[in-house]
CSV table of C-alpha atoms in Angstrom, one decimal:
chain,number,residue,atom,x,y,z
U,1,MET,CA,86.0,98.7,125.5
U,2,GLU,CA,87.7,102.0,126.6
U,3,GLU,CA,90.9,100.9,125.3
U,4,GLU,CA,89.7,99.7,121.9
U,5,GLU,CA,87.8,103.1,121.3
U,6,ALA,CA,91.2,105.0,122.2
U,7,ILE,CA,93.1,102.7,120.0
U,8,GLU,CA,90.7,103.4,117.3
U,9,GLY,CA,90.6,107.3,117.8
U,10,ILE,CA,94.4,107.1,117.5
U,11,ARG,CA,94.1,104.9,114.3
U,12,GLU,CA,91.9,107.4,112.6
U,13,SER,CA,94.5,110.4,113.6
U,14,SER,CA,97.2,108.5,112.4
U,15,ARG,CA,95.2,107.9,109.0
U,16,ASN,CA,94.7,111.7,108.4
U,17,LEU,CA,98.2,111.8,109.1
U,18,LEU,CA,99.2,109.4,106.3
U,19,LEU,CA,96.5,111.3,103.9
U,20,MET,CA,98.5,114.4,104.4
U,21,ASN,CA,102.0,112.6,103.8
U,22,ARG,CA,100.8,111.1,100.8
U,23,ARG,CA,99.5,114.3,99.7
U,24,GLN,CA,102.5,116.1,100.6
U,25,LYS,CA,104.7,113.4,99.0
U,26,ARG,CA,102.8,114.1,95.7
U,27,ASP,CA,103.1,117.6,95.8
U,28,ALA,CA,106.5,117.4,96.2
U,29,VAL,CA,107.4,115.5,93.6
U,30,SER,CA,105.1,117.5,91.4
U,31,ASP,CA,107.0,120.6,92.6
U,32,GLU,CA,110.5,119.1,91.7
U,33,LYS,CA,109.6,117.2,88.7
U,34,ARG,CA,107.1,119.7,87.2
U,35,PRO,CA,106.8,119.1,83.4
U,36,LEU,CA,106.9,122.6,81.2
U,37,PRO,CA,103.7,123.2,79.7
U,38,ASN,CA,104.4,121.7,76.2
U,39,LEU,CA,105.3,118.7,77.8
U,40,ARG,CA,102.2,118.3,80.0
U,41,PRO,CA,99.6,116.6,77.3
U,42,ASN,CA,96.0,117.8,77.6
U,43,SER,CA,93.0,115.1,78.0
U,44,ASP,CA,92.9,114.8,74.3
U,45,ALA,CA,96.4,113.9,74.1
U,46,VAL,CA,96.4,111.5,77.2
U,47,THR,CA,93.7,109.3,75.4
U,48,GLN,CA,95.7,109.1,72.6
U,49,ILE,CA,98.4,107.7,74.5
U,50,ALA,CA,95.7,105.3,76.3
U,51,ASN,CA,94.3,104.2,72.7
U,52,LYS,CA,98.2,103.4,71.8
U,53,LEU,CA,98.7,101.5,74.8
U,54,LYS,CA,95.4,99.6,74.5
U,55,THR,CA,96.1,98.6,70.6
U,56,LYS,CA,99.6,97.3,71.6
U,57,SER,CA,101.1,100.4,69.4
U,58,ALA,CA,104.4,101.2,69.9
U,59,VAL,CA,104.6,103.7,73.0
U,60,THR,CA,107.9,105.9,73.4
U,61,ALA,CA,109.3,106.7,76.7
U,62,SER,CA,108.7,110.2,76.1
U,63,GLU,CA,105.0,109.5,75.9
U,64,LEU,CA,105.0,107.2,79.0
U,65,ARG,CA,107.1,110.4,80.7
U,66,ALA,CA,104.0,112.7,79.4
U,67,LEU,CA,101.5,110.5,80.8
U,68,LYS,CA,103.0,110.0,84.1
U,69,ASN,CA,103.0,113.6,84.5
U,70,SER,CA,99.5,114.1,83.5
U,71,LEU,CA,98.5,111.8,86.0
U,72,ILE,CA,100.1,113.6,88.8
U,73,ASP,CA,97.4,115.8,90.0
U,74,ASP,CA,94.5,115.5,87.7
U,75,ALA,CA,91.8,112.6,88.7
U,76,ALA,CA,90.2,113.3,85.0
U,77,ASN,CA,93.2,111.8,83.4
U,78,ILE,CA,93.8,109.1,85.8
U,79,GLU,CA,90.0,108.3,84.8
U,80,ILE,CA,90.5,108.0,81.0
U,81,ILE,CA,93.6,105.4,81.6
U,82,LEU,CA,91.7,103.4,83.8
U,83,HIS,CA,88.3,103.5,81.5
U,84,THR,CA,90.2,102.6,78.3
U,85,HIS,CA,89.8,99.2,77.9
U,86,GLY,CA,93.3,97.7,77.7
U,87,ALA,CA,95.3,101.3,78.4
U,88,LEU,CA,96.1,99.6,81.9
U,89,ARG,CA,97.4,96.5,80.6
U,90,GLY,CA,99.1,98.4,78.4
U,91,ILE,CA,101.2,100.4,81.1
U,92,VAL,CA,102.0,96.9,83.1
U,93,ARG,CA,103.2,95.3,79.7
U,94,GLU,CA,105.7,97.9,79.9
U,95,LEU,CA,106.7,97.3,83.3
U,96,SER,CA,108.6,93.9,81.4
U,97,SER,CA,109.8,95.7,78.8
U,98,HIS,CA,113.5,95.6,77.7
U,99,GLY,CA,114.0,99.4,77.7
U,100,LEU,CA,115.1,100.6,81.3
U,101,ASN,CA,113.7,103.8,80.4
U,102,LYS,CA,110.3,102.7,79.7
U,103,GLN,CA,110.1,100.6,82.8
U,104,PHE,CA,110.8,103.4,84.9
U,105,GLU,CA,108.3,105.7,83.2
U,106,ALA,CA,105.7,102.9,83.3
U,107,ILE,CA,106.4,102.4,87.0
U,108,GLY,CA,106.3,106.3,87.6
U,109,CYS,CA,102.6,105.9,85.9
U,110,CYS,CA,101.7,103.2,88.6
U,111,CYS,CA,102.8,105.3,91.3
U,112,ASN,CA,100.7,108.3,90.0
U,113,LEU,CA,97.8,106.1,89.5
U,114,GLY,CA,98.2,104.8,92.9
U,115,LEU,CA,97.2,108.7,94.2
U,116,GLY,CA,93.8,107.9,93.0
U,117,ASP,CA,90.7,106.8,95.0
U,118,ALA,CA,90.2,103.2,96.9
U,119,LYS,CA,88.6,101.7,93.2
U,120,ALA,CA,91.4,102.8,91.2
U,121,GLY,CA,93.9,101.8,93.7
U,122,LEU,CA,92.6,98.3,94.0
U,123,THR,CA,92.2,98.1,90.1
U,124,VAL,CA,96.0,99.1,89.6
U,125,THR,CA,97.3,96.6,92.2
U,126,LYS,CA,95.5,93.7,90.9
U,127,ALA,CA,96.9,94.4,87.3
U,128,ALA,CA,100.4,95.7,88.3
U,129,GLY,CA,101.3,94.5,91.7
U,130,PRO,CA,103.1,91.5,90.8
U,131,TYR,CA,105.4,93.4,88.4
U,132,LEU,CA,106.2,96.1,90.8
U,133,ILE,CA,107.0,93.5,93.6
U,134,ALA,CA,109.3,91.6,91.1
U,135,ALA,CA,111.1,95.1,90.4
U,136,LEU,CA,112.1,95.7,93.8
U,137,ASP,CA,114.6,93.0,93.3
U,138,SER,CA,116.1,95.0,90.2
U,139,LEU,CA,119.7,95.5,90.1
U,140,ASN,CA,119.0,99.1,89.2
U,141,ALA,CA,118.3,101.1,92.3
U,142,ASP,CA,116.0,103.8,90.7
U,143,LEU,CA,113.5,101.0,89.4
U,144,ALA,CA,113.5,99.2,93.0
U,145,ILE,CA,112.9,102.3,94.8
U,146,SER,CA,110.4,104.1,92.4
U,147,SER,CA,108.5,100.5,92.8
U,148,ALA,CA,108.3,100.9,96.4
U,149,TRP,CA,106.9,104.3,96.2
U,150,ALA,CA,104.5,103.3,93.9
U,151,LEU,CA,103.7,100.2,96.3
U,152,GLY,CA,103.3,102.4,99.3
U,153,ASN,CA,100.6,104.7,97.2
U,154,LEU,CA,98.6,101.8,96.1
U,155,ALA,CA,98.7,100.4,99.7
U,156,GLY,CA,97.7,104.0,100.7
U,157,SER,CA,94.6,103.8,98.7
U,158,GLY,CA,92.9,101.7,101.0
U,159,PRO,CA,92.6,98.2,102.5
U,160,LYS,CA,91.2,96.1,99.8
U,161,ALA,CA,94.5,97.2,97.9
U,162,SER,CA,96.6,96.3,100.9
U,163,GLU,CA,95.0,93.1,101.5
U,164,VAL,CA,95.7,92.1,97.5
U,165,LEU,CA,99.4,93.1,98.3
U,166,LEU,CA,99.7,91.2,101.0
U,167,ALA,CA,98.6,87.9,99.1
U,168,GLN,CA,100.8,89.1,96.2
U,169,GLY,CA,104.2,88.6,98.5
U,170,CYS,CA,104.5,92.5,99.1
U,171,VAL,CA,104.9,92.5,102.7
U,172,ALA,CA,107.4,89.8,103.0
U,173,ARG,CA,109.6,91.0,100.1
U,174,LEU,CA,109.5,94.7,101.6
U,175,THR,CA,110.4,93.1,105.1
U,176,HIS,CA,113.3,91.6,103.6
U,177,LEU,CA,114.7,94.8,101.9
U,178,LEU,CA,114.4,96.5,105.4
U,179,VAL,CA,118.0,95.5,105.9
U,180,CYS,CA,119.6,96.9,102.6
U,181,ASN,CA,122.4,99.1,102.9
U,182,TYR,CA,121.1,101.3,100.3
U,183,GLU,CA,119.3,104.2,102.4
U,184,ASP,CA,117.1,105.8,99.5
U,185,LEU,CA,115.8,102.3,99.0
U,186,ARG,CA,115.0,101.4,102.8
U,187,GLU,CA,113.2,105.1,103.1
U,188,SER,CA,111.1,103.7,100.0
U,189,VAL,CA,110.7,100.7,101.6
U,190,LEU,CA,109.5,101.9,105.1
U,191,TYR,CA,107.0,104.5,103.1
U,192,ALA,CA,105.4,101.3,101.7
U,193,LEU,CA,105.5,99.3,105.0
U,194,VAL,CA,103.9,102.3,106.8
U,195,HIS,CA,100.7,102.4,104.5
U,196,LEU,CA,100.7,98.5,104.3
U,197,CYS,CA,100.6,98.0,108.3
U,198,ASN,CA,98.2,101.1,108.6
U,199,GLN,CA,95.6,99.9,106.2
U,200,LEU,CA,95.9,95.7,107.3
U,201,LYS,CA,95.8,96.4,111.0
U,202,ASP,CA,95.3,93.4,113.0
U,203,ASN,CA,94.5,91.7,109.7
U,204,LEU,CA,98.4,91.9,109.4
U,205,PRO,CA,99.8,88.6,110.0
U,206,SER,CA,101.6,88.2,113.2
U,207,GLU,CA,104.6,86.3,111.6
U,208,TYR,CA,105.0,89.7,109.6
U,209,VAL,CA,104.7,91.6,113.0
U,210,THR,CA,107.3,89.6,114.2
U,211,LYS,CA,109.8,89.9,111.5
U,212,ILE,CA,109.5,93.7,111.1
U,213,LEU,CA,110.1,94.3,114.9
U,214,SER,CA,113.2,91.8,115.0
U,215,ILE,CA,114.7,94.6,112.2
U,216,LEU,CA,113.5,98.0,113.5
U,217,PRO,CA,116.0,97.7,116.3
U,218,ARG,CA,118.9,98.2,113.9
U,219,LEU,CA,117.5,101.2,112.3
U,220,ARG,CA,117.7,105.1,114.0
U,221,LEU,CA,114.7,106.1,115.5
U,222,SER,CA,114.5,109.0,113.3
U,223,MET,CA,113.6,106.3,110.4
U,224,SER,CA,111.7,103.6,112.2
U,225,ALA,CA,109.4,105.8,114.6
U,226,HIS,CA,106.3,106.2,112.2
U,227,LEU,CA,106.2,102.4,111.4
U,228,LEU,CA,106.6,101.5,115.1
U,229,PHE,CA,103.9,103.7,116.4
U,230,ILE,CA,101.8,101.9,113.4
U,231,LEU,CA,102.6,98.6,115.0
U,232,SER,CA,101.9,99.6,118.3
U,233,CYS,CA,98.2,99.6,117.5
U,234,HIS,CA,98.6,95.9,116.6
U,235,ARG,CA,97.2,93.6,118.7
U,236,ASP,CA,100.2,91.3,118.9
U,237,PHE,CA,102.8,94.7,119.3
U,238,ARG,CA,103.5,94.0,123.1
U,239,THR,CA,104.3,90.0,123.0
U,240,CYS,CA,106.5,90.8,119.7
U,241,PHE,CA,108.0,94.2,121.1
U,242,GLN,CA,109.2,92.5,124.3
U,243,SER,CA,110.8,89.6,122.2
U,244,TYR,CA,113.0,92.1,120.6
U,245,PHE,CA,113.6,95.2,122.3
U,246,LEU,CA,115.6,95.8,125.0
U,247,LEU,CA,113.3,97.9,126.9
U,248,ASP,CA,116.3,99.6,128.9
U,249,GLU,CA,118.3,100.0,125.8
U,250,PHE,CA,115.2,101.3,123.5
U,251,ILE,CA,114.2,104.0,126.6
U,252,LEU,CA,117.4,105.4,126.4
U,253,LYS,CA,117.1,105.5,122.6
U,254,VAL,CA,114.0,107.2,122.6
U,255,LEU,CA,115.1,109.6,125.3
U,256,HIS,CA,118.0,110.7,123.1
U,257,PHE,CA,116.2,111.1,119.9
U,258,MET,CA,113.4,113.1,122.2
U,259,SER,CA,116.1,115.4,123.9
U,260,VAL,CA,117.5,115.9,120.3
U,261,SER,CA,114.0,116.9,118.7
U,262,ILE,CA,112.8,119.1,121.2
U,263,GLU,CA,115.3,121.7,121.1
U,264,LYS,CA,114.4,121.6,116.8
U,265,PRO,CA,111.2,123.3,115.5
U,266,LEU,CA,108.0,121.2,116.6
U,267,ASP,CA,107.3,120.2,112.8
U,268,ASP,CA,109.1,116.9,113.0
U,269,PRO,CA,106.2,114.0,112.8
U,270,ASN,CA,108.8,111.5,114.4
U,271,ILE,CA,108.4,113.5,117.7
U,272,VAL,CA,104.2,112.9,117.4
U,273,TYR,CA,105.2,109.2,116.8
U,274,VAL,CA,107.3,108.7,119.5
U,275,PHE,CA,104.7,110.2,122.0
U,276,ARG,CA,102.0,108.1,120.7
U,277,LEU,CA,104.6,105.1,120.4
U,278,ILE,CA,105.5,105.3,124.3
U,279,ALA,CA,101.6,106.2,125.0
U,280,ASN,CA,100.4,102.6,123.5
U,281,MET,CA,103.1,100.8,125.3
U,282,ASN,CA,101.2,101.0,128.5
U,283,CYS,CA,104.1,99.9,130.3
U,284,VAL,CA,104.7,101.1,133.9
U,285,TYR,CA,108.4,101.1,133.6
U,286,THR,CA,108.3,103.0,130.5
U,287,PHE,CA,106.3,105.5,131.5
U,288,ASP,CA,108.3,106.3,134.8
U,289,LYS,CA,111.6,106.4,132.9
U,290,PHE,CA,110.1,108.8,130.3
U,291,LEU,CA,108.5,111.2,132.8
U,292,SER,CA,111.4,111.2,135.7
U,293,TYR,CA,113.4,112.3,132.2
U,294,PHE,CA,111.5,115.8,132.2
U,295,VAL,CA,111.8,116.2,136.4
U,296,GLU,CA,115.7,114.8,136.4
U,297,ASN,CA,116.7,117.1,133.3
U,298,ASP,CA,115.1,120.5,134.4
U,299,LYS,CA,112.9,119.9,131.3
U,300,MET,CA,109.1,120.8,132.6
U,301,HIS,CA,109.3,123.9,130.8
U,302,VAL,CA,109.9,121.6,127.5
U,303,LEU,CA,106.8,119.5,128.3
U,304,LYS,CA,104.6,122.4,129.1
U,305,LYS,CA,106.0,124.3,125.6
U,306,LEU,CA,104.6,120.5,124.2
U,307,LEU,CA,101.4,120.8,125.8
U,308,GLU,CA,100.7,124.6,124.2
U,309,THR,CA,101.9,123.3,120.7
U,310,ASP,CA,99.3,122.5,118.3
U,311,GLN,CA,101.4,119.8,116.2
U,312,VAL,CA,102.0,117.3,119.4
U,313,ASN,CA,99.8,118.1,122.5
U,314,GLU,CA,97.0,115.9,121.4
U,315,SER,CA,99.7,112.9,121.4
U,316,VAL,CA,101.4,114.1,124.9
U,317,LEU,CA,97.9,114.7,126.2
U,318,TRP,CA,97.5,111.0,125.1
U,319,LEU,CA,100.6,109.8,126.7
U,320,LEU,CA,99.9,111.7,130.0
U,321,GLY,CA,96.4,110.2,130.2
U,322,ASN,CA,97.6,106.7,130.0
U,323,ALA,CA,100.5,107.1,132.5
U,324,TYR,CA,98.5,108.9,135.1
U,325,LYS,CA,96.4,105.7,134.9
U,326,CYS,CA,99.0,103.8,136.9
U,327,CYS,CA,101.5,106.7,137.8
U,328,SER,CA,99.3,109.2,139.3
U,329,GLU,CA,101.7,110.0,141.9
U,330,HIS,CA,104.6,110.6,139.8
U,331,THR,CA,106.3,114.1,140.4
U,332,VAL,CA,105.5,115.4,137.1
U,333,PHE,CA,102.0,115.5,137.4
U,334,LYS,CA,102.6,117.6,140.6
U,335,LEU,CA,104.8,120.1,138.4
U,336,LEU,CA,102.3,120.4,135.9
U,337,LEU,CA,99.4,121.2,138.1
U,338,SER,CA,101.7,123.5,140.4
């Protein structure tokens, strides 16, 4: 019971981190591509575009771009689209249009609609999910990347949207793309999988946990740390992890990553995910290797600094608490108390 409560606590903390991540991603896109005032339509103009979409009138790429911009940080405009019968269907229609520009802007509309609440996310997922998943295979890299970001936003809107995406084949397609050689696409795929796995929790079928864990060892830890941590909360993680990760090799990879990360400013969330991942593994051998790193490399001052740093101290304490249960005699605890 205590272990279940602890895992639920760390999942809640992870949910908060993911929500913050989605807001930061939205704000970054907003700042980078913020439209000029005359290109950003007011609610009346949004209503006009919604009515054109509803009546199957021709909509230009410029109008779709303006609509996309209007949805970035305006819940009222999102409501206009979702409450105008046929408007969402019109956006979905443009997803399969012949013009690449219109397809790209329509995907952007879905991406920003996905930043709405759980109800909005579910509605958009049911209507647009299959088209966005199909666009992942586009020969146009920008379309594939934007589709993955959109799917990530939709998944992040709530567990119901994620369950629909799972049924639509989204997890299978994204997992397949983890091995692609295009880093920008892989980054967007990881973003989508993080949100899907976080929302689905133990409802994510073990076959996907197994498949994802068979691929992650090939990626840099700086890319895979977040997804590894999310999967470490899954009931089948330990069994699947041991099948695909060589423990000694993985520990060396973690220690190298940590030795580089802790010398930098501690605002990199990946260091948090690494600590939480090690804590969730609950492996005596891993704990011993991990704790010994601080002692053998004269890094106790770094561990103490981590414990005093707000961004990471909860995760470090979580790890130390789990380690103490089975390694209470380890030198690191004596040095911390001295």
